[in-house]
Short mmCIF file of C-alpha atoms in Angstrom, two decimals:
data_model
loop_
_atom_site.label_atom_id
_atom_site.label_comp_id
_atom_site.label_asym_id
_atom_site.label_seq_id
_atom_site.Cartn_x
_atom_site.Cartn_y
_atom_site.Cartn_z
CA UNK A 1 144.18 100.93 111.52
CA UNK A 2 147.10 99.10 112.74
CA UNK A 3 146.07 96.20 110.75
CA UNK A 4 145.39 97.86 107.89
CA UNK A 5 149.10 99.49 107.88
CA UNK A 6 150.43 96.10 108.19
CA UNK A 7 148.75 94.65 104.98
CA UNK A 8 150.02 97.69 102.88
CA UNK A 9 153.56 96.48 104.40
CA UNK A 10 153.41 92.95 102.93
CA UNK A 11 151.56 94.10 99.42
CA UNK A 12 154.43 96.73 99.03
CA UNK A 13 157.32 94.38 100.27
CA UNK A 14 155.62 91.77 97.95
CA UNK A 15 155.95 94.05 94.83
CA UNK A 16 159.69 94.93 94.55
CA UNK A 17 160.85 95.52 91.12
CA UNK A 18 160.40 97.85 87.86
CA UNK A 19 161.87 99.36 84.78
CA UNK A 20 161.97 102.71 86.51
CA UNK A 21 160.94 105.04 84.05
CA UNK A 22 159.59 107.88 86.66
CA UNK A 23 155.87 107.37 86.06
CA UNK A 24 153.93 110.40 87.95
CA UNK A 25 152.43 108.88 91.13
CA UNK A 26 148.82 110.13 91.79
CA UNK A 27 148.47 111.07 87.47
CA UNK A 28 149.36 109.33 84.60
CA UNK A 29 151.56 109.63 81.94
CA UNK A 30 151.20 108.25 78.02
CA UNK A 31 155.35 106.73 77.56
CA UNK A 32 154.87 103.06 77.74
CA UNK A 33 157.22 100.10 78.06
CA UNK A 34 158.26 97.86 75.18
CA UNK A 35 155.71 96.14 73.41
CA UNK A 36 155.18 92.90 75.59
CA UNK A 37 155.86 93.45 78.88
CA UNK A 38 153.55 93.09 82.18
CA UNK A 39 153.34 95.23 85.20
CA UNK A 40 151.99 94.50 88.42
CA UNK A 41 151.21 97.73 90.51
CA UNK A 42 149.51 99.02 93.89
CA UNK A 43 148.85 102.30 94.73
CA UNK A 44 147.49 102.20 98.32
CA UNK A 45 145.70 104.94 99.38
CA UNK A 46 144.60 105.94 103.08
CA UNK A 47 142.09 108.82 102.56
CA UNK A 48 140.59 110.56 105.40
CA UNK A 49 137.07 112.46 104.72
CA UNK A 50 135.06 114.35 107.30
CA UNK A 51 132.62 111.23 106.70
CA UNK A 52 134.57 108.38 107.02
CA UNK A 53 138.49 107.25 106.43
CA UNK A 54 138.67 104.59 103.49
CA UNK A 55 142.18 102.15 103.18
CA UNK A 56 142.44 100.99 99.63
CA UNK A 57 144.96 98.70 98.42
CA UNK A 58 144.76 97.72 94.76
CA UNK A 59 146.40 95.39 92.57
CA UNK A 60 146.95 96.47 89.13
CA UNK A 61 148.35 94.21 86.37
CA UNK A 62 148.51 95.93 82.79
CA UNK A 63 149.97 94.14 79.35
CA UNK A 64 151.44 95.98 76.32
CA UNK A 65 150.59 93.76 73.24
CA UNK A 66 152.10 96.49 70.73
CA UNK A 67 154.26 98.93 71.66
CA UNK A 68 151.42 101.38 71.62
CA UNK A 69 148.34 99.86 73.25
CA UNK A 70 148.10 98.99 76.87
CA UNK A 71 145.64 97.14 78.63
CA UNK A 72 145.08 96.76 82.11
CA UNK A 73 142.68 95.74 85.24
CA UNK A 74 142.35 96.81 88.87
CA UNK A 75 141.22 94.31 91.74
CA UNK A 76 140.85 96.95 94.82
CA UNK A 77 140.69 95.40 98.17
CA UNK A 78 138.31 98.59 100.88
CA UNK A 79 138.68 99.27 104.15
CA UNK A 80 136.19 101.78 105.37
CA UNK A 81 134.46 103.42 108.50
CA UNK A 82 131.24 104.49 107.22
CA UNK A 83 129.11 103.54 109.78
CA UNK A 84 130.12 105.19 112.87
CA UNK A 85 132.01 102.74 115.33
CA UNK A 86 132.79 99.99 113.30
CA UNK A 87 135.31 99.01 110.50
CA UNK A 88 134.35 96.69 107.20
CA UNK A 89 136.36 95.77 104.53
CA UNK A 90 135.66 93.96 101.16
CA UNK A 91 136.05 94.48 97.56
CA UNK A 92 135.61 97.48 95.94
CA UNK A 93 134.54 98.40 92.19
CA UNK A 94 137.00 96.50 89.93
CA UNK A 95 138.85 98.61 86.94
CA UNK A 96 139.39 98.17 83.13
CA UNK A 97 141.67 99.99 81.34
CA UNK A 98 142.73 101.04 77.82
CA UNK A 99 145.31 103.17 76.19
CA UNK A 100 146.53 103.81 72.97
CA UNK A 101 149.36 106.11 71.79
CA UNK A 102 148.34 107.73 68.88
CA UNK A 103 151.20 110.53 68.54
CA UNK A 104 154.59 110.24 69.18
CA UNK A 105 157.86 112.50 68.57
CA UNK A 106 161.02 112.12 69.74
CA UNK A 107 164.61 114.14 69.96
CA UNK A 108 167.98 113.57 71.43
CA UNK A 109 167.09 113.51 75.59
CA UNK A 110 163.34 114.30 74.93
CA UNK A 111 160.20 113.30 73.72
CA UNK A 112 156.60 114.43 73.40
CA UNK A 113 153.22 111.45 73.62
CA UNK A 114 149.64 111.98 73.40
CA UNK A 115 147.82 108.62 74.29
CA UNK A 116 143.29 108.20 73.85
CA UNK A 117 142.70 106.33 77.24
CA UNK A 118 139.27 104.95 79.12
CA UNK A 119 138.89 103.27 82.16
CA UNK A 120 135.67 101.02 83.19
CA UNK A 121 134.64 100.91 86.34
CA UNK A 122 131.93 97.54 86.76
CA UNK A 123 129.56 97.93 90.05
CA UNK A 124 131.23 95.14 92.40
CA UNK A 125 131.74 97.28 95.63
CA UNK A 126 129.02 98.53 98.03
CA UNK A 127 127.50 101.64 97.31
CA UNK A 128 129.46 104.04 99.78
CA UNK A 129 129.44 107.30 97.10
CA UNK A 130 133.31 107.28 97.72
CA UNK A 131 134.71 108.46 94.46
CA UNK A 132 137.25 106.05 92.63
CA UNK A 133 136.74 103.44 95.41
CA UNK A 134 133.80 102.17 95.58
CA UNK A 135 130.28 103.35 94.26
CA UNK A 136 127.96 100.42 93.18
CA UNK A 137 127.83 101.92 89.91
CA UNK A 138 129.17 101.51 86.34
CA UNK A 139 131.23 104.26 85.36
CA UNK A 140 132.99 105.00 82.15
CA UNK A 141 135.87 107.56 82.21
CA UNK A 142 137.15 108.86 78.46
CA UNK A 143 139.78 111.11 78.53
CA UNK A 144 143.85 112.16 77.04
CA UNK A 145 146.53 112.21 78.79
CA UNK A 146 149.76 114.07 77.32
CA UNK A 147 153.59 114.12 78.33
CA UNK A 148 156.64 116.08 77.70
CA UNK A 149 160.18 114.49 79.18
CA UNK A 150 163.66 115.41 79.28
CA UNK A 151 166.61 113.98 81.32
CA UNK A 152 165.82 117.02 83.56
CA UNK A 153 161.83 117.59 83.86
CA UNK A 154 158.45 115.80 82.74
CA UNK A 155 155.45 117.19 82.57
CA UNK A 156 152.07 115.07 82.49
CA UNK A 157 148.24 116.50 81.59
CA UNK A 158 145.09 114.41 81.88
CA UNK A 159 141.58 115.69 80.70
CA UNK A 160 138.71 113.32 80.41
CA UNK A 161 134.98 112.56 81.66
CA UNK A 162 133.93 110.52 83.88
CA UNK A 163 130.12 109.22 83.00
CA UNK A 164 128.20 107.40 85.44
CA UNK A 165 124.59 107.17 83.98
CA UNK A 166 122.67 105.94 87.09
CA UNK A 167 124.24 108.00 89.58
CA UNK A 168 125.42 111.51 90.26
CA UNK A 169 128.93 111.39 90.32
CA UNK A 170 129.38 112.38 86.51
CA UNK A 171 132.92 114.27 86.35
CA UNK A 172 135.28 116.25 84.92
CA UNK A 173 138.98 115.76 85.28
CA UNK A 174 141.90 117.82 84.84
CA UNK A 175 145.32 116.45 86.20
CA UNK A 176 148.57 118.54 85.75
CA UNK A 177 152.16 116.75 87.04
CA UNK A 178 155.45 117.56 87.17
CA UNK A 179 158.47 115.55 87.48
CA UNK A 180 161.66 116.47 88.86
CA UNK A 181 164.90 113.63 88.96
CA UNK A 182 167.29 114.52 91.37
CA UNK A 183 169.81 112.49 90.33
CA UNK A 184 171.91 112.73 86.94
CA UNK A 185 171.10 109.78 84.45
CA UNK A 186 173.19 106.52 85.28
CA UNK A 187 172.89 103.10 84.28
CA UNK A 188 172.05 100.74 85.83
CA UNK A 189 169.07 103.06 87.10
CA UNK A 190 169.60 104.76 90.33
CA UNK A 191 167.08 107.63 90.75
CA UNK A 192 164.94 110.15 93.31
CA UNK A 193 161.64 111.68 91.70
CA UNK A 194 159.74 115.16 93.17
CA UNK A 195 156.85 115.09 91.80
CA UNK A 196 154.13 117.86 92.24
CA UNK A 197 150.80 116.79 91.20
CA UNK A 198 147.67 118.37 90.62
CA UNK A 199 144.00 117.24 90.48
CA UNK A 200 140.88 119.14 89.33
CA UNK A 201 137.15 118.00 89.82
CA UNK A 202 134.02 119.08 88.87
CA UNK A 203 130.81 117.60 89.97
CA UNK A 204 128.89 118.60 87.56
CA UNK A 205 125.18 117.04 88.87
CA UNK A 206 126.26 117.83 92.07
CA UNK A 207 128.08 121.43 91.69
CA UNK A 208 130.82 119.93 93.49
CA UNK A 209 134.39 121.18 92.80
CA UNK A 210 137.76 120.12 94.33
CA UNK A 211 141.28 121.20 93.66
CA UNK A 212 143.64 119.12 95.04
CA UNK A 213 147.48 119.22 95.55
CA UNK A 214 149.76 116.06 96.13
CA UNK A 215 153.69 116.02 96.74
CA UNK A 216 155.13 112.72 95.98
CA UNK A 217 158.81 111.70 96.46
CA UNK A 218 159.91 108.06 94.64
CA UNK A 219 163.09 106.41 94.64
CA UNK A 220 164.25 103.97 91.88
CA UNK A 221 166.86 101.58 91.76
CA UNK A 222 167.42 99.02 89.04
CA UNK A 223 164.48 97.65 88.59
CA UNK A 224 163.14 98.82 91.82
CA UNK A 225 160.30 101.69 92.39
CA UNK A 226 158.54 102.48 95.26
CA UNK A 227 156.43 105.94 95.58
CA UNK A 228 154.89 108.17 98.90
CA UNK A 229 153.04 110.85 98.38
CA UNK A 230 150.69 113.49 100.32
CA UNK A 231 147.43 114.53 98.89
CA UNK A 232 145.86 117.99 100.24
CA UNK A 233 143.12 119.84 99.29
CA UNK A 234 143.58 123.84 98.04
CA UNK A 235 139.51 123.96 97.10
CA UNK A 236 137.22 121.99 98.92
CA UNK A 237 134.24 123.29 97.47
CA UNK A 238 131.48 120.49 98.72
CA UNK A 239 128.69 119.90 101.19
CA UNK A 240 129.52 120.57 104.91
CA UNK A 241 130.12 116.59 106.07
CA UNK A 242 131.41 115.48 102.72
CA UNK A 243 134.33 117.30 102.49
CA UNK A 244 138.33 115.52 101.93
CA UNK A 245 140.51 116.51 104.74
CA UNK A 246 143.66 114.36 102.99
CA UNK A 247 145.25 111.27 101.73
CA UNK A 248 148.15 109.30 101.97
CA UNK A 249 149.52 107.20 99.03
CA UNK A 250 152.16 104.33 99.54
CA UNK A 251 153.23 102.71 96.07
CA UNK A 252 155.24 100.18 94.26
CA UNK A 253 155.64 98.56 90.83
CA UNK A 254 157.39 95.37 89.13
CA UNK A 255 157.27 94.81 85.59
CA UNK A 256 158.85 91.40 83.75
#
């Protein structure tokens, strides 16, 4: 583990600057950046299961190539425990994304977005049935994700579908944020985030259902955003063994 803490030090000390814009941390949100402009992520996440603890540090580099389509793909790097005593690590199921804005109004300190997004997730991890990490299976996710922001609130929804046709992971989503800046608008950007996140699953093949809770704090400055957050579960309606005890998320973003 005290490796593994280590390399999320360097990836997040490698990845330094961003437009801060307040993006949710654990959800998504459908305001994008101008049309082209690049953004290299991670979102590290440390998640601890009565079955195993997984570390997994992805790097996420998305283009805008309008103003109102973004495209983007994941290269996740697993650490897991799995098998009892011992510690592997190596790749995990690589992401493609898509989104595309399709409704947009705007007002003085406010606007409202509605963006059609998928994400494809190709089979290149082992087969560990961790959700979102790594599953040895194709995967397509369709879903919408819709935002309302002020200068003093945002609030971010996500339903969608998550289809995985030769496994038994198909899901429902449902992912509710809110935003909170503590800070009064100033230029250049200086800015702390609250963020209260929640995230709804539903096994359906497996009548699985979680409801989980994450409280995320991120502090911007300039171009400079880095994100913690604390993911608990309020329903942890699946088998005895199986069940998510918590997770910890360490973040940071650069776009050019």
């Amino acid at each position: 583990m005290k490796n593994n803490i280590w390399l999320l030090a360097i990836i997040l000390l490698g990845i330094h600057s961003i437009q801060a814009q307040g993006p949710p941390i654990t959800a998504d949100k459908p305001i994008m950046l101008g049309q082209g402009s690049f953004t290299l992520r991670t979102l590290a996440e440390i998640r601890t299961t009565e079955r195993a603890t997984f570390t997994y540090i992805p790097i996420n580099f998305s283009y805008l190539p309008t103003s109102n389509i973004e495209l983007a793909v994941e290269i996740p790097y697993l650490v897991n425990t799995v098998t009892e005593g011992t510690s592997k690590s190596a790749l995990a199921d690589i992401k493609l994304m898509g989104k595309y804005q399709f409704f947009r109004k705007d007002a003085t300190g406010k606007t409202f977005r509605i963006v059609g997004k998928t994400i494809q997730t190709l089979p290149t991890g082992e087969d560990l049935d961790a959700m979102d990490l790594s599953t040895g299976n194709y995967a397509g996710y369709y879903g919408v994700v819709a935002g309302y922001e002020t200068l003093k609130y945002g609030i971010s929804n996500e339903i969608g579908y998550n289809w995985m046709p030769d496994g038994t992971r198909d899901d429902f989503r449902y992912k509710l944020g809110f935003g909170l800046p503590l800070l009064k608008p100033q230029y250049p950007n200086k800015q702390i985030n609250l963020f209260f996140e929640y995230t709804n699953l539903w096994l359906v093949e497996r009548n699985w259902y979680q409801l989980l809770y994450a409280q995320g704090v991120q502090y911007a400055r300039k171009n400079t955003t880095f994100e913690l957050a604390v993911q608990v579960p309020l329903v942890n309606d699946v088998d005895e063994g199986r069940k998510f005890k918590h997770s910890i998320f360490l973040g940071s973003r650069f776009t050019f």
